[in-house]
PDB file of C-alpha atoms in Angstrom:
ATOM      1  CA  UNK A   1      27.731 -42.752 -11.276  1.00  0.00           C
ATOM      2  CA  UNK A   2      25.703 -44.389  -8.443  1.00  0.00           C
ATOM      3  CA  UNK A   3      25.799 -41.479  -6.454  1.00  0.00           C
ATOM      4  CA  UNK A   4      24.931 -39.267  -9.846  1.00  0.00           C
ATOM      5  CA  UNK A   5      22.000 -41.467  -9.896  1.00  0.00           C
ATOM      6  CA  UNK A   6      20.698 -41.486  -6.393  1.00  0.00           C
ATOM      7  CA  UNK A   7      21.343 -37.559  -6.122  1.00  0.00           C
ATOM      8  CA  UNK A   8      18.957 -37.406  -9.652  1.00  0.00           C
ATOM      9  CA  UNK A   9      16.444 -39.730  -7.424  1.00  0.00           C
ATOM     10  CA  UNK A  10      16.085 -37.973  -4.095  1.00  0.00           C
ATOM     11  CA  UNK A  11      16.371 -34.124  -6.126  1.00  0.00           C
ATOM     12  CA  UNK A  12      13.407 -35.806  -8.480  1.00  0.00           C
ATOM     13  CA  UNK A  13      12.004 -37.234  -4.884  1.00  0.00           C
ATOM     14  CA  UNK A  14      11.677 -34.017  -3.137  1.00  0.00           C
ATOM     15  CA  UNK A  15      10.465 -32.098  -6.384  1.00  0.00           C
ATOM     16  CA  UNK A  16       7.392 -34.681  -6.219  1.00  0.00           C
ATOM     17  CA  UNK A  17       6.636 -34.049  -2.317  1.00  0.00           C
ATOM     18  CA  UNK A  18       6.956 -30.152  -2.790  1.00  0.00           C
ATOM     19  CA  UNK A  19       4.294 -30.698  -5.761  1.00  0.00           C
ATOM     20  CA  UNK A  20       2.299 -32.899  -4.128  1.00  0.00           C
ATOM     21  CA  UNK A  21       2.458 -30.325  -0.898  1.00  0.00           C
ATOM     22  CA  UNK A  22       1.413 -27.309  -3.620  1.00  0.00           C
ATOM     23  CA  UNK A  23      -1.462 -29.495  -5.273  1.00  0.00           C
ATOM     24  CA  UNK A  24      -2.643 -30.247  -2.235  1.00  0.00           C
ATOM     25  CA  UNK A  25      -2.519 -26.762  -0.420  1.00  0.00           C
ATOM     26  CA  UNK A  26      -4.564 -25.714  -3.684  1.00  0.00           C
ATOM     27  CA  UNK A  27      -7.226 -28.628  -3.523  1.00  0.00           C
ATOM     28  CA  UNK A  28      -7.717 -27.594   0.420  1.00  0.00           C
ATOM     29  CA  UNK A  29      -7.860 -23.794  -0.550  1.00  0.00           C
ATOM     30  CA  UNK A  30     -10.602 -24.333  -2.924  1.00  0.00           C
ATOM     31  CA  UNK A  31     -12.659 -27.215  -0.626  1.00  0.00           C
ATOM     32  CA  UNK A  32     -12.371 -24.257   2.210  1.00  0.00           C
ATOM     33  CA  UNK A  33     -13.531 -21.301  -0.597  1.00  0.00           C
ATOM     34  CA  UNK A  34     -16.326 -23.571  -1.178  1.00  0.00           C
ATOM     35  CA  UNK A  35     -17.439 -24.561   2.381  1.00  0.00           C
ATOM     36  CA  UNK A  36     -16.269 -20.740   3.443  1.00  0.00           C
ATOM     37  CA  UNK A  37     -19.780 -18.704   2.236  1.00  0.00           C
ATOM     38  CA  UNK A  38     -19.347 -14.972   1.794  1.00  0.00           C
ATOM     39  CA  UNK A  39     -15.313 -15.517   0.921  1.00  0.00           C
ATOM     40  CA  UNK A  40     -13.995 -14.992  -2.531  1.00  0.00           C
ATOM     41  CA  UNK A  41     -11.174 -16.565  -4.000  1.00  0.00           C
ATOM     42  CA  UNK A  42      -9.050 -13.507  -3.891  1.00  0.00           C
ATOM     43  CA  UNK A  43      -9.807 -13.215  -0.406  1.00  0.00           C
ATOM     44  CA  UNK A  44      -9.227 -16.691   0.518  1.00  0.00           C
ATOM     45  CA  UNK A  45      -5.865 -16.175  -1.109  1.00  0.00           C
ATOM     46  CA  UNK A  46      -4.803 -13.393   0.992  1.00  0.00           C
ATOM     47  CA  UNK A  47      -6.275 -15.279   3.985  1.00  0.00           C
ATOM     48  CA  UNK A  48      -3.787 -18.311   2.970  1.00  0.00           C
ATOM     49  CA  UNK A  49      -0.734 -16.153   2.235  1.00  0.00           C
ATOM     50  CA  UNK A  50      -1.140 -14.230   5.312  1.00  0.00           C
ATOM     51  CA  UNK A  51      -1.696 -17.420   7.851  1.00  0.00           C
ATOM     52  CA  UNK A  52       1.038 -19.068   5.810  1.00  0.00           C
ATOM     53  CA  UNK A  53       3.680 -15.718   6.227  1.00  0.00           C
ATOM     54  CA  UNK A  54       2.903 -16.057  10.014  1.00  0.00           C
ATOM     55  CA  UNK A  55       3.016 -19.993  10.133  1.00  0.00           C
ATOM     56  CA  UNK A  56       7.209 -19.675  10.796  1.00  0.00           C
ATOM     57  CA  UNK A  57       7.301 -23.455  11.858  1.00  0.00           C
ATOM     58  CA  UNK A  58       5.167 -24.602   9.047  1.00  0.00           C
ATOM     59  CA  UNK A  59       3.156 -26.675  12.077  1.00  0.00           C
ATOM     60  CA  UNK A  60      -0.306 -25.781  10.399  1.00  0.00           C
ATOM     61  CA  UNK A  61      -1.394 -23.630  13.439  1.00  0.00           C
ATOM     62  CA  UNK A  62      -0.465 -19.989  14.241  1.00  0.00           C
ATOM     63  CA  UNK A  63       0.103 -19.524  18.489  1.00  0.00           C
ATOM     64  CA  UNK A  64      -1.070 -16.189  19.970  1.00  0.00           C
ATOM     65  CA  UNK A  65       1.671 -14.053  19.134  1.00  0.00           C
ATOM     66  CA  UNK A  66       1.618 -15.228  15.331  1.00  0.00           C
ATOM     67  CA  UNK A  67      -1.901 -15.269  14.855  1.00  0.00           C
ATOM     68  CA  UNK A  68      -2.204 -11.580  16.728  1.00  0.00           C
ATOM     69  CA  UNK A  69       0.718 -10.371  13.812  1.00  0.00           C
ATOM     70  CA  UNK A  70      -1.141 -11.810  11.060  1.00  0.00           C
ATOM     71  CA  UNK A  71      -4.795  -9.975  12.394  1.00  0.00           C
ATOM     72  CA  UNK A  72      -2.674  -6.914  12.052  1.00  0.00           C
ATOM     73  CA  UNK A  73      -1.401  -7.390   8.911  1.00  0.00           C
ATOM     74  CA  UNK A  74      -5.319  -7.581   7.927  1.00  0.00           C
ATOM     75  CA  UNK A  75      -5.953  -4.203   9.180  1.00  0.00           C
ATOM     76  CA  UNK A  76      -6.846  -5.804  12.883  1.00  0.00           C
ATOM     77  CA  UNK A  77      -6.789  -3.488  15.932  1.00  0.00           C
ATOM     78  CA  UNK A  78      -5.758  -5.376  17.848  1.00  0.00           C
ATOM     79  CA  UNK A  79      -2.631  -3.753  18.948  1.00  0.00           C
ATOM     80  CA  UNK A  80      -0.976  -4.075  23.109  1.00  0.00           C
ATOM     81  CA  UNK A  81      -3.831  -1.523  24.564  1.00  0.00           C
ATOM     82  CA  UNK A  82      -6.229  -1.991  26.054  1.00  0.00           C
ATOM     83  CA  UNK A  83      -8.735  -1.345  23.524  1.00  0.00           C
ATOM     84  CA  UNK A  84      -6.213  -3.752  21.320  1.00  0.00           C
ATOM     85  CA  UNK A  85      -6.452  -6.424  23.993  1.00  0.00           C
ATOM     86  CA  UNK A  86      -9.560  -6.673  24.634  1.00  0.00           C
ATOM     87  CA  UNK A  87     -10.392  -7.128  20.942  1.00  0.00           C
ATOM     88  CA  UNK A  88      -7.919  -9.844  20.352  1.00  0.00           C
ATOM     89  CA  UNK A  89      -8.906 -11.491  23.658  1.00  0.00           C
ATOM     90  CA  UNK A  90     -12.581 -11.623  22.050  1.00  0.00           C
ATOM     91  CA  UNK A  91     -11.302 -13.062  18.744  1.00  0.00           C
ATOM     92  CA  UNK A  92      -9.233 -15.602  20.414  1.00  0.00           C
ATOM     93  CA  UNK A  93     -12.058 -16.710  22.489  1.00  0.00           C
ATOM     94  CA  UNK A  94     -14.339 -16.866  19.194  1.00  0.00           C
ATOM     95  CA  UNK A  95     -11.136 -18.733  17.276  1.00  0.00           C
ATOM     96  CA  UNK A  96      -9.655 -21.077  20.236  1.00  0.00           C
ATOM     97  CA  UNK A  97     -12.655 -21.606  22.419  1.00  0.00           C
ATOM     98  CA  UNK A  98     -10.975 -24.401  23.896  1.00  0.00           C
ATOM     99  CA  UNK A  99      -7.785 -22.110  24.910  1.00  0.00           C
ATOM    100  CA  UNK A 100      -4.983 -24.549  23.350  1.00  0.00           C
ATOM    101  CA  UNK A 101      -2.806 -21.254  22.454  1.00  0.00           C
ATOM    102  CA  UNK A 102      -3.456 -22.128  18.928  1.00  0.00           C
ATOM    103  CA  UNK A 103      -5.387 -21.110  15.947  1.00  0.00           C
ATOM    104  CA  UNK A 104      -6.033 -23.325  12.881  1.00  0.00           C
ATOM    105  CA  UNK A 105      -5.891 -22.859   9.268  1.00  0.00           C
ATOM    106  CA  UNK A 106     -10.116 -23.857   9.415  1.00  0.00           C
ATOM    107  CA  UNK A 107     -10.173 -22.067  12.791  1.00  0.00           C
ATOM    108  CA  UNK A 108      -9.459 -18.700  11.131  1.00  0.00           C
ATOM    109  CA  UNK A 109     -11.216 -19.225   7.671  1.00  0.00           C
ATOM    110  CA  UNK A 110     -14.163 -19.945   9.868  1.00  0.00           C
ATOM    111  CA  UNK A 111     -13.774 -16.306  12.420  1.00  0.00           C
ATOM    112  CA  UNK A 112     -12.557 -14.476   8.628  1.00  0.00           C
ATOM    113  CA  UNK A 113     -15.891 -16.376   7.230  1.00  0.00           C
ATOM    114  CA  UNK A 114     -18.000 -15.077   9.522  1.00  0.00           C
ATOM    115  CA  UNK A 115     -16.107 -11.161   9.930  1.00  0.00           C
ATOM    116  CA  UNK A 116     -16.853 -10.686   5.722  1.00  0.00           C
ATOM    117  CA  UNK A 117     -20.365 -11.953   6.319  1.00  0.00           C
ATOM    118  CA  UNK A 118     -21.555  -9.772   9.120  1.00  0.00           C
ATOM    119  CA  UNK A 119     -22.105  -6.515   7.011  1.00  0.00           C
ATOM    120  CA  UNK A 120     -24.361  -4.016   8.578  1.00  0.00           C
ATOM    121  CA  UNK A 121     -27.169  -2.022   7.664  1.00  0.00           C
ATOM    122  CA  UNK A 122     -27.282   1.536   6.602  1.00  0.00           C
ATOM    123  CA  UNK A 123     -29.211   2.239   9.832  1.00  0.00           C
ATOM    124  CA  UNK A 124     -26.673   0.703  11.757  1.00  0.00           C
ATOM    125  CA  UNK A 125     -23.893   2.670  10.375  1.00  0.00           C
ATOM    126  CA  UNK A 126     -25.917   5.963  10.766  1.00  0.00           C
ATOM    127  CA  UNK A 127     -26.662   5.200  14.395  1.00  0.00           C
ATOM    128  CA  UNK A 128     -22.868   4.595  14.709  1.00  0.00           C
ATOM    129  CA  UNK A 129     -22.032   8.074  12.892  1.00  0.00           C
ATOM    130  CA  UNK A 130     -24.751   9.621  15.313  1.00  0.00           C
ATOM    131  CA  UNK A 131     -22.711   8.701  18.248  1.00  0.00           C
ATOM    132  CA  UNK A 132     -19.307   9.311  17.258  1.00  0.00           C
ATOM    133  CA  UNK A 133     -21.162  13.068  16.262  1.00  0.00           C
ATOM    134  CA  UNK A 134     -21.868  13.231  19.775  1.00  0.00           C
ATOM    135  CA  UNK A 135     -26.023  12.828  18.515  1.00  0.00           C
ATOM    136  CA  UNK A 136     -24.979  15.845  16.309  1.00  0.00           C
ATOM    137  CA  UNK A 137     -27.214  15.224  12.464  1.00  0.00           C
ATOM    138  CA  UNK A 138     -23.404  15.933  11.295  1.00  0.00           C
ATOM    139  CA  UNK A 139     -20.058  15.163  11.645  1.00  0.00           C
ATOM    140  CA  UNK A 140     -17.052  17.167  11.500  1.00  0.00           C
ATOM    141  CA  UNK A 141     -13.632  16.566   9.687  1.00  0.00           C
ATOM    142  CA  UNK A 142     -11.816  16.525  13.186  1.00  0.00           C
ATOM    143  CA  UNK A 143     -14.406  14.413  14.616  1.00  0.00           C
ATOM    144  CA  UNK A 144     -13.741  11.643  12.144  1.00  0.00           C
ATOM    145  CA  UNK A 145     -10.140  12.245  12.683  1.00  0.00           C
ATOM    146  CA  UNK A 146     -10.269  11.419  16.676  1.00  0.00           C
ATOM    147  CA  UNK A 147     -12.407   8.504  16.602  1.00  0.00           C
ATOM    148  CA  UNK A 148     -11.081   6.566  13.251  1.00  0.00           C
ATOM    149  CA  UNK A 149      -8.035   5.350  11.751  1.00  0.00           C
ATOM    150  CA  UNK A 150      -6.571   7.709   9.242  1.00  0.00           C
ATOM    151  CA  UNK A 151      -7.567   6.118   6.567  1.00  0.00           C
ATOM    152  CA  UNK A 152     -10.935   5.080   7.358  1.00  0.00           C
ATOM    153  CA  UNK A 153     -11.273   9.339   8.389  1.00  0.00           C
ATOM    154  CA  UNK A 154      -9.979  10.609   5.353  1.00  0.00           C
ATOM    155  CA  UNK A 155     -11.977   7.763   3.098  1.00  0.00           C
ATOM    156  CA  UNK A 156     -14.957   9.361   4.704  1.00  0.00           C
ATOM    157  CA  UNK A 157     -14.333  12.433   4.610  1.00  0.00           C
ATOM    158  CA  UNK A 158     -13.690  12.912   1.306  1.00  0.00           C
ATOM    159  CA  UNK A 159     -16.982  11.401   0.309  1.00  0.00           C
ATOM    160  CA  UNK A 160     -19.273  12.561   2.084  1.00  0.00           C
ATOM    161  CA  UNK A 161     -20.984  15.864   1.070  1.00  0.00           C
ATOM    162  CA  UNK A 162     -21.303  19.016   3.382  1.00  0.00           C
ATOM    163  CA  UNK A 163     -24.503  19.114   5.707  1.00  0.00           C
ATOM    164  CA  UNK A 164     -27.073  21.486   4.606  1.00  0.00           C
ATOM    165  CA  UNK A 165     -29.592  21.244   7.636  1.00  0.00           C
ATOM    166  CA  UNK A 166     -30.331  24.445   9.782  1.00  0.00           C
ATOM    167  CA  UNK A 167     -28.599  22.968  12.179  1.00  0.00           C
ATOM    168  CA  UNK A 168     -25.024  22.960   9.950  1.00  0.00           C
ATOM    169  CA  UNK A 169     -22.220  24.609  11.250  1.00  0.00           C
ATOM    170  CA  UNK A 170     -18.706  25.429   9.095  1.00  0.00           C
ATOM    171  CA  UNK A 171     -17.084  22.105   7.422  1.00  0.00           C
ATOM    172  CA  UNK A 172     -20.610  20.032   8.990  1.00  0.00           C
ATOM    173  CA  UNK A 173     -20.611  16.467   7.178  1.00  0.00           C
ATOM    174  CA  UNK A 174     -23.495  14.705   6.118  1.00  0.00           C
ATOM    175  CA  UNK A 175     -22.756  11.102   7.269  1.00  0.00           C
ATOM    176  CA  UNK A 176     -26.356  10.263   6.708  1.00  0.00           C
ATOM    177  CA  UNK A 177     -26.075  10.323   3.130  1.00  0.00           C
ATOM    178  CA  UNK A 178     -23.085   9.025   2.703  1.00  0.00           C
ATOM    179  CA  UNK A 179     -24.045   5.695   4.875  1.00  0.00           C
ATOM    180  CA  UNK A 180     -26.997   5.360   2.690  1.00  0.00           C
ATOM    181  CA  UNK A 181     -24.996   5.587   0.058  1.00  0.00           C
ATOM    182  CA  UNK A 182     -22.322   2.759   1.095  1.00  0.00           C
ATOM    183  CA  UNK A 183     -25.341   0.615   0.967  1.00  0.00           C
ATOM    184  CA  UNK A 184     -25.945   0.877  -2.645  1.00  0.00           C
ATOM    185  CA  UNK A 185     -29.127   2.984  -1.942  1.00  0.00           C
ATOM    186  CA  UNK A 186     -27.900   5.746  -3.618  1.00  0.00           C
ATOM    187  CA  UNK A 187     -24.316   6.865  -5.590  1.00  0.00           C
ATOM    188  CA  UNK A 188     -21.109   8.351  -3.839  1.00  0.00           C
TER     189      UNK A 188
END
């Protein structure tokens, strides 16, 4: 019976830690939500699941590798290309300016913080349409296709309305109503 009772004590012993270890992950969450402007609690949920999926040695930091996987997993292109490389090489500079190989739980609320927050203007979006349209006032359907991810293309192009300018050519795109529209200016 005295090893009944011990057993009872250390199960009842390690129940306490792993609810102490929850309660605490949850008062951290919510100090970070509330120092982290611009990120709601949803979001800083998914942030916390997905740096916590990627976390495989529980250390509290995600190396290179993990912390590349778990960008991905949030839509991230930061794939092995170039293009992918050099993005990721910019993030990790923003996230580990100090090159330890390591990114923190604060590390990347901060650099997710920050990514939510920096929304851009209509203007800005148009001027990007205008040069993926190759300065065209329109864009096509295959146009969108080359130069964004599938879903982003096919998002935009079934929102946007055909271009009526004298300029418009078969399946033309108005992206400069539909920008003005993400911005609340007007209804999609």
């Amino acid at each position: 019976t005295l090893f009944r009772s011990m057993w009872h004590v250390r199960v009842g012993w390690e129940h306490l830690l792993t609810t102490a270890a929850r309660t605490s992950n949850e008062v951290e969450t919510q100090i970070l939500t509330r120092d982290a402007k611009g990120i709601s609690q949803e979001q800083m949920h998914e942030f916390r699941v997905s740096f916590n999926h990627f976390d495989k040695d529980h250390s509290g930091a995600l190396g290179a590798e993990e912390f590349k996987a778990c960008l991905i997993s949030l839509g991230y292109d930061v794939e092995n290309d170039r293009q992918g490389d050099a993005e990721f090489n910019r993030i990790m500079a923003i996230v580990d300016p100090n090159n330890t190989g390591s990114v923190t739980f604060q590390a990347f609320i901060n650099f997710m913080s920050r990514e939510t927050t920096d929304t851009d203007t209509a203007d800005q979006v148009i001027a990007s349409f205008k040069i993926l349209a190759g300065d065209k006032n329109y864009i096509t359907a295959a146009e969108l296709r080359r130069e964004l991810p599938p879903d982003q293309a096919e998002y935009c192009i079934a929102r946007m309305a055909p271009y009526q300018g004298p300029d418009a050519v078969a399946g033309a795109l108005d992206y400069m109503s539909f920008s003005t529209a993400l911005y609340g200016e007007s209804d999609l």
